[in-house]
Coordinates of N, CA and C and ligand atoms in Angstrom, one line a residue:
X30 N 0.8 -1.2 0.0 CA -0.1 0.2 0.0 C 1.0 1.3 -0.1
X31 N 0.9 2.1 -1.2 CA 1.9 3.0 -1.4 C 1.3 4.5 -1.3
X32 N -0.1 4.4 -0.8 CA -0.6 5.9 -0.9 C -1.5 6.0 0.2
X33 N -0.6 7.3 1.0 CA -0.8 7.5 2.6 C -2.4 7.9 2.9
X34 N -3.2 8.4 1.9 CA -4.7 8.6 2.2 C -5.5 7.4 2.2
X35 N -5.2 6.4 1.3 CA -5.4 5.1 1.5 C -5.2 4.2 2.6
X36 N -4.0 4.4 2.9 CA -3.5 3.8 4.2 C -4.4 4.4 5.7
X37 N -4.3 5.7 5.7 CA -5.1 6.4 6.4 C -6.8 5.9 6.6
X38 N -7.3 5.8 5.2 CA -8.7 5.3 5.2 C -8.7 3.8 6.1
X39 N -7.7 3.0 5.5 CA -7.7 1.6 6.1 C -7.7 1.7 8.0
X40 N -6.7 2.7 8.0 CA -6.5 3.0 9.6 C -7.5 3.5 10.4
X41 N -8.1 4.3 9.9 CA -9.8 4.7 10.2 C -10.6 3.6 10.5
X42 N -10.8 2.7 9.7 CA -11.9 1.5 9.9 C -11.2 0.6 10.7
X43 N -10.1 0.3 10.7 CA -9.3 -0.6 11.8 C -9.5 0.1 13.1
X44 N -9.1 1.3 13.3 CA -9.3 2.0 14.5 C -11.0 2.1 14.8
X45 N -11.6 2.6 14.2 CA -13.1 2.2 14.5 C -13.8 0.8 14.9
X46 N -13.3 -0.2 14.3 CA -13.6 -1.5 14.7 C -12.8 -2.0 16.0
X47 N -11.8 -1.4 16.1 CA -11.2 -1.7 17.3 C -11.9 -1.2 18.8
X48 N -12.1 0.2 18.3 CA -13.2 1.0 19.6 C -14.2 0.4 19.9
X49 N -15.0 -0.2 18.6 CA -16.2 -0.6 18.9 C -15.9 -2.0 19.9
X50 N -15.3 -2.9 19.6 CA -14.9 -3.9 20.0 C -14.6 -3.9 21.4
X51 N -13.8 -2.6 21.7 CA -13.4 -2.5 23.1 C -14.6 -1.8 24.0
X52 N -15.6 -1.3 23.3 CA -16.9 -1.0 24.1 C -17.7 -2.0 24.3
X53 N -17.7 -3.0 23.5 CA -18.4 -4.2 23.7 C -17.9 -5.2 24.8
X54 N -16.6 -5.0 25.0 CA -15.7 -5.9 25.9 C -16.0 -5.0 27.5
X55 N -16.1 -3.7 27.3 CA -16.2 -3.0 28.4 C -17.5 -3.2 29.1
X56 N -18.5 -3.3 28.1 CA -19.9 -3.6 28.5 C -19.8 -5.1 29.0
X57 N -19.2 -5.9 28.6 CA -19.1 -7.4 29.0 C -18.6 -7.2 30.5
X58 N -17.4 -6.5 30.8 CA -17.0 -6.6 32.0 C -18.0 -6.0 33.0
X59 N -18.8 -5.0 32.5 CA -19.8 -4.3 33.5 C -20.6 -5.6 33.9
X60 N -21.2 -6.5 33.2 CA -21.9 -7.7 33.3 C -21.2 -8.6 34.4
X61 N -20.0 -8.9 33.9 CA -19.0 -9.8 35.2 C -18.8 -9.0 36.4
X62 N -18.9 -7.6 36.4 CA -18.6 -7.3 37.7 C -17.4 -6.6 37.8
X63 N -16.5 -6.6 36.9 CA -15.2 -6.4 37.0 C -15.0 -5.0 36.1
X64 N -15.0 -3.9 37.4 CA -14.9 -2.5 37.5 C -13.5 -2.3 36.6
X65 N -12.5 -2.6 37.2 CA -11.1 -2.4 36.9 C -10.8 -2.8 35.3
X66 N -11.2 -3.9 34.9 CA -11.0 -4.3 33.6 C -12.2 -3.4 32.6
X67 N -13.1 -3.5 33.0 CA -14.1 -2.4 32.5 C -13.7 -1.1 31.9
X68 N -13.1 -0.3 33.0 CA -12.3 0.9 32.8 C -11.2 0.7 32.0
X69 N -10.4 -0.4 31.8 CA -9.1 -0.2 31.1 C -9.8 -0.5 29.8
X70 N -10.7 -1.2 29.3 CA -11.4 -1.4 28.3 C -11.9 -0.2 27.6
X71 N -12.8 0.6 28.1 CA -13.3 1.7 28.1 C -12.2 2.6 27.6
X72 N -10.9 2.7 28.5 CA -9.9 3.7 28.1 C -9.2 3.4 26.9
X73 N -9.2 2.3 26.4 CA -8.4 1.6 25.5 C -9.6 2.3 24.0
X74 N -10.8 1.6 24.2 CA -11.8 2.3 23.2 C -11.7 3.7 22.8
X75 N -11.4 4.5 23.8 CA -11.3 6.0 23.7 C -10.5 6.4 23.3
X76 N -9.1 5.4 23.5 CA -7.8 5.9 23.3 C -7.6 5.8 21.4
X77 N -8.6 4.4 21.3 CA -8.3 4.1 19.6 C -9.0 5.4 19.0
X78 N -9.9 5.9 19.5 CA -10.7 7.0 18.6 C -9.9 8.3 18.7
X79 N -9.1 8.6 19.8 CA -8.3 9.4 19.9 C -7.1 9.2 19.0
X80 N -6.5 8.4 19.4 CA -5.3 8.6 18.4 C -5.3 8.4 17.0
X81 N -6.1 7.9 16.6 CA -6.5 8.1 15.2 C -6.8 9.4 14.5
X82 N -7.8 10.3 15.3 CA -7.9 11.7 14.9 C -6.6 12.2 15.1
X83 N -5.9 12.2 15.9 CA -4.4 13.0 16.1 C -3.6 12.3 15.1
X84 N -3.4 11.3 14.5 CA -2.6 10.8 13.4 C -3.3 11.4 12.1
X85 N -4.4 11.6 12.0 CA -5.1 12.3 10.7 C -4.5 13.7 10.8
X86 N -4.9 14.5 11.8 CA -4.8 15.7 11.9 C -3.2 16.2 11.9
X87 N -2.1 15.2 12.4 CA -0.9 15.6 12.4 C -0.2 15.3 10.9
X88 N -0.7 14.6 10.4 CA -0.3 14.4 9.1 C -0.7 15.1 7.9
X89 N -1.7 16.0 8.6 CA -2.3 17.2 7.7 C -3.2 16.5 6.4
X90 N -3.5 15.3 6.4 CA -4.3 15.0 5.2 C -5.6 15.1 5.2
X91 N -6.3 15.7 4.3 CA -7.6 16.1 4.6 C -8.4 15.5 3.6
X92 N -8.1 14.7 2.6 CA -8.6 14.3 1.6 C -8.7 12.5 1.7
X93 N -8.9 12.1 3.1 CA -9.0 10.6 2.9 C -10.4 10.1 2.5
X94 N -9.9 9.4 1.9 CA -11.3 8.7 0.8 C -12.1 7.7 1.8
X95 N -13.3 7.7 1.8 CA -14.5 7.2 2.2 C -14.4 6.0 1.6
X96 N -14.2 4.5 2.0 CA -14.2 3.7 1.0 C -15.4 2.6 1.4
X97 N -15.7 2.3 0.2 CA -16.9 0.9 0.5 C -16.4 -0.4 0.9
X98 N -17.2 -1.1 1.2 CA -16.7 -2.4 2.2 C -15.6 -3.2 1.3
X99 N -16.3 -3.5 0.0 CA -15.6 -4.0 -0.9 C -14.0 -3.3 -1.6
X100 N -13.8 -2.0 -1.3 CA -12.9 -1.3 -1.6 C -11.7 -1.6 -0.9
X101 N -11.9 -1.8 0.4 CA -10.8 -2.0 1.3 C -9.9 -3.2 0.6
X102 N -8.8 -3.0 1.0 CA -7.6 -4.2 0.7 C -6.9 -4.7 2.0
X103 N -7.7 -5.9 2.5 CA -6.9 -6.1 3.9 C -6.3 -7.5 3.3
X104 N -5.3 -7.7 4.3 CA -4.4 -8.7 3.8 C -5.2 -10.1 3.7
X105 N -6.2 -10.5 4.5 CA -7.2 -11.8 4.2 C -8.6 -11.5 4.1
X106 N -8.9 -10.1 3.4 CA -10.1 -9.9 2.9 C -10.9 -9.2 4.0
X107 N -10.5 -9.2 5.4 CA -11.2 -8.9 6.5 C -10.3 -7.9 7.5
X108 N -10.8 -6.7 7.8 CA -10.0 -5.8 8.7 C -9.3 -6.8 10.0
X109 N -7.9 -6.7 9.9 CA -7.1 -7.6 10.7 C -7.5 -7.7 12.3
X110 N -8.2 -6.4 12.9 CA -8.6 -6.4 14.3 C -9.8 -7.0 14.2
X111 N -10.4 -7.6 13.1 CA -11.8 -8.0 13.2 C -11.9 -9.5 13.2
X112 N -10.8 -9.8 12.2 CA -10.6 -11.3 12.1 C -10.8 -12.4 13.3
X113 N -11.8 -13.2 13.4 CA -11.9 -14.1 14.6 C -12.7 -13.6 15.5
X114 N -13.4 -12.3 15.2 CA -14.1 -11.6 16.5 C -15.6 -12.1 15.9
X115 N -15.9 -13.0 16.9 CA -17.6 -13.4 16.8 C -18.5 -12.8 17.7
X116 N -18.2 -11.8 18.1 CA -18.6 -10.9 19.1 C -18.5 -11.5 20.3
X117 N -19.0 -10.4 21.3 CA -18.8 -10.6 23.0 C -20.1 -11.6 23.3
X118 N -19.8 -12.4 23.8 CA -20.7 -13.3 24.8 C -21.2 -12.3 26.0
X119 N -22.3 -12.4 26.2 CA -22.7 -11.8 27.4 C -22.0 -12.0 28.6
X120 N -22.0 -13.4 28.8 CA -21.4 -13.9 30.1 C -19.7 -14.1 30.0
X121 N -19.2 -13.2 29.1 CA -17.8 -13.7 28.8 C -17.1 -13.3 30.4
X122 N -15.8 -14.2 30.4 CA -15.2 -14.0 31.5 C -14.0 -13.1 31.3
X123 N -13.2 -12.8 32.4 CA -12.0 -11.8 32.2 C -11.2 -12.4 31.4
X124 N -10.8 -13.4 31.5 CA -9.7 -13.9 30.9 C -9.9 -14.2 29.1
X125 N -11.0 -14.7 29.1 CA -11.4 -14.9 27.6 C -11.6 -13.4 26.9
X126 N -11.9 -12.2 27.9 CA -12.1 -10.9 27.0 C -10.9 -10.5 26.8
X127 N -9.7 -10.8 27.5 CA -8.3 -10.0 27.6 C -7.6 -11.0 26.4
X128 N -8.1 -12.2 26.1 CA -7.5 -13.0 25.4 C -7.9 -12.5 24.0
X129 N -9.2 -12.1 23.7 CA -9.9 -11.7 22.6 C -9.0 -10.4 22.0
X130 N -9.0 -9.6 23.2 CA -8.2 -8.2 22.7 C -6.7 -8.5 22.3
X131 N -6.6 -9.2 23.2 CA -4.9 -9.3 22.8 C -4.9 -10.1 21.4
X132 N -5.5 -11.1 21.0 CA -5.4 -11.7 19.8 C -5.5 -10.4 18.6
X133 N -6.6 -9.3 18.9 CA -6.8 -8.3 18.0 C -5.8 -7.4 17.8
X134 N -5.2 -7.1 19.1 CA -4.1 -6.1 19.0 C -3.0 -6.7 18.4
X135 N -2.7 -7.9 18.6 CA -1.4 -8.8 17.8 C -1.7 -8.6 16.3
X136 N -3.0 -8.9 15.8 CA -3.2 -9.0 14.4 C -3.0 -7.5 13.8
X137 N -3.5 -6.4 14.6 CA -3.4 -5.1 14.3 C -1.9 -4.5 14.1
X138 N -1.0 -5.3 15.0 CA 0.5 -4.9 15.2 C 1.1 -5.7 14.2
X139 N 0.7 -6.7 13.6 CA 1.4 -7.2 12.4 C 1.0 -6.8 11.1
X140 N 0.1 -6.5 11.1 CA -0.7 -5.7 9.9 C 0.2 -4.4 9.5
X141 N 0.3 -3.5 10.7 CA 1.0 -2.2 10.5 C 2.6 -2.6 10.3
X142 N 3.0 -3.6 10.6 CA 4.4 -3.9 10.8 C 4.6 -4.5 9.3
X143 N 3.8 -5.2 9.1 CA 3.9 -5.6 7.4 C 4.1 -4.4 6.7
X144 N 3.3 -3.6 6.7 CA 3.0 -2.2 5.8 C 4.3 -1.5 5.9
X145 N 4.7 -1.2 7.5 CA 6.2 -0.8 7.7 C 7.3 -0.9 6.9
X146 N 7.2 -2.4 6.6 CA 8.6 -3.2 6.0 C 8.1 -3.1 4.5
X147 N 6.8 -3.4 4.3 CA 6.6 -3.5 2.5 C 6.5 -2.3 1.7
X148 N 5.9 -1.2 2.4 CA 5.2 -0.2 1.5 C 6.9 0.7 1.1
X149 N 6.5 1.0 0.0 CA 7.5 1.7 -1.0 C 7.4 3.4 -0.8
X150 N 6.2 3.7 -0.1 CA 6.0 5.2 0.4 C 6.7 5.7 1.6
X151 N 7.4 6.6 1.5 CA 8.0 6.8 3.0 C 7.1 7.5 4.0
X152 N 6.0 8.1 3.6 CA 4.8 8.4 4.8 C 4.2 7.6 5.2
X153 N 3.9 6.4 4.5 CA 3.1 5.3 4.8 C 4.0 4.5 5.6
X154 N 5.4 4.3 5.4 CA 6.2 3.7 6.1 C 6.3 4.4 7.5
X155 N 6.4 5.5 7.5 CA 6.7 6.5 8.9 C 5.6 6.3 9.8
X156 N 4.3 6.3 9.2 CA 3.1 6.4 9.8 C 2.9 4.6 10.4
X157 N 2.9 3.7 9.4 CA 2.7 2.3 9.8 C 3.9 1.8 11.0
X158 N 5.0 2.5 10.7 CA 6.0 2.2 11.9 C 5.5 2.7 13.2
X159 N 4.8 3.9 13.3 CA 4.4 4.5 14.6 C 3.2 3.8 15.0
X160 N 2.3 3.4 14.2 CA 1.3 2.8 14.6 C 1.4 1.4 15.1
X161 N 2.6 0.7 14.4 CA 2.8 -0.9 14.9 C 3.6 -0.4 16.2
X162 N 4.5 0.6 16.5 CA 5.0 0.9 18.0 C 3.5 0.9 18.9
X163 N 2.5 1.6 18.5 CA 1.4 1.8 19.4 C 1.0 0.4 19.8
X164 N 0.8 -0.5 18.7 CA 0.1 -1.7 18.6 C 0.9 -2.6 19.7
X165 N 2.3 -2.3 19.8 CA 3.1 -3.3 20.6 C 2.8 -2.8 21.8
X166 N 2.6 -1.7 22.5 CA 2.4 -1.2 23.5 C 1.1 -1.7 24.2
X167 N -0.2 -1.7 23.2 CA -1.3 -2.3 23.8 C -1.1 -3.6 23.7
X168 N -0.3 -4.4 22.8 CA 0.1 -5.9 23.1 C 0.6 -6.0 24.6
X169 N 1.6 -5.3 25.1 CA 2.2 -5.6 26.0 C 1.3 -5.3 27.4
X170 N 0.6 -4.2 27.3 CA -0.4 -4.1 28.6 C -1.6 -5.1 28.5
X171 N -1.5 -5.8 27.5 CA -2.7 -6.9 27.3 C -2.2 -8.1 28.1
X172 N -0.9 -8.5 27.8 CA -0.3 -9.6 28.1 C -0.2 -9.5 29.5
X173 N 0.1 -8.3 30.3 CA 0.3 -8.2 31.6 C -1.2 -8.4 32.3
X174 N -2.1 -7.9 31.5 CA -3.7 -8.4 32.1 C -4.0 -9.7 32.0
X175 N -3.4 -10.5 30.8 CA -3.6 -11.9 30.7 C -3.0 -12.7 32.1
X176 N -1.9 -12.1 32.3 CA -1.2 -12.9 33.5 C -1.6 -12.6 34.8
X177 N -2.6 -11.5 34.8 CA -3.2 -11.0 36.0 C -4.8 -12.1 36.2
X178 N -5.3 -12.0 35.1 CA -6.5 -12.7 35.2 C -6.5 -14.1 35.2
X179 N -5.4 -14.9 34.7 CA -5.3 -16.2 34.7 C -4.7 -16.7 35.9
X180 N -3.9 -15.7 36.7 CA -3.3 -15.9 38.0 C -4.6 -15.9 39.1
X181 N -5.4 -15.0 38.9 CA -6.6 -14.9 39.7 C -7.8 -16.1 40.0
Ligands
ZN23 ZN1 -4.2 -1.1 19.7

């Protein structure tokens, strides 16, 4: 992917999906009565939305295209953070919720990482690199949560 506006259009979709899933997970943890994890997921959802708005503003691109679903070019035909997402069961437990989020963050990281390596557009490379770094931090945070949840 060598067009920065196209890259941002994909990132917007990816982050929007991520935010929506974190909101579902936060709702699941409310049902579960896990306030700490609920507020963590809520914060991650808000961060997804904020992070992308900042990236778009910082890059100064105004003409990010609005793509129809068939116009997206995902590695496996589906947004990486959405792959394997069957929705959150109302009775999801904390460890399963964290595992779902972790799987999705790992796919997001792999997606940006691959673009940072394969793109020939220097702007796409820089943005993909910084997004990959951000996803790596999310992965690390969730790995800590997983340890806590499985130890409990
Ligand atoms: Zn993330």
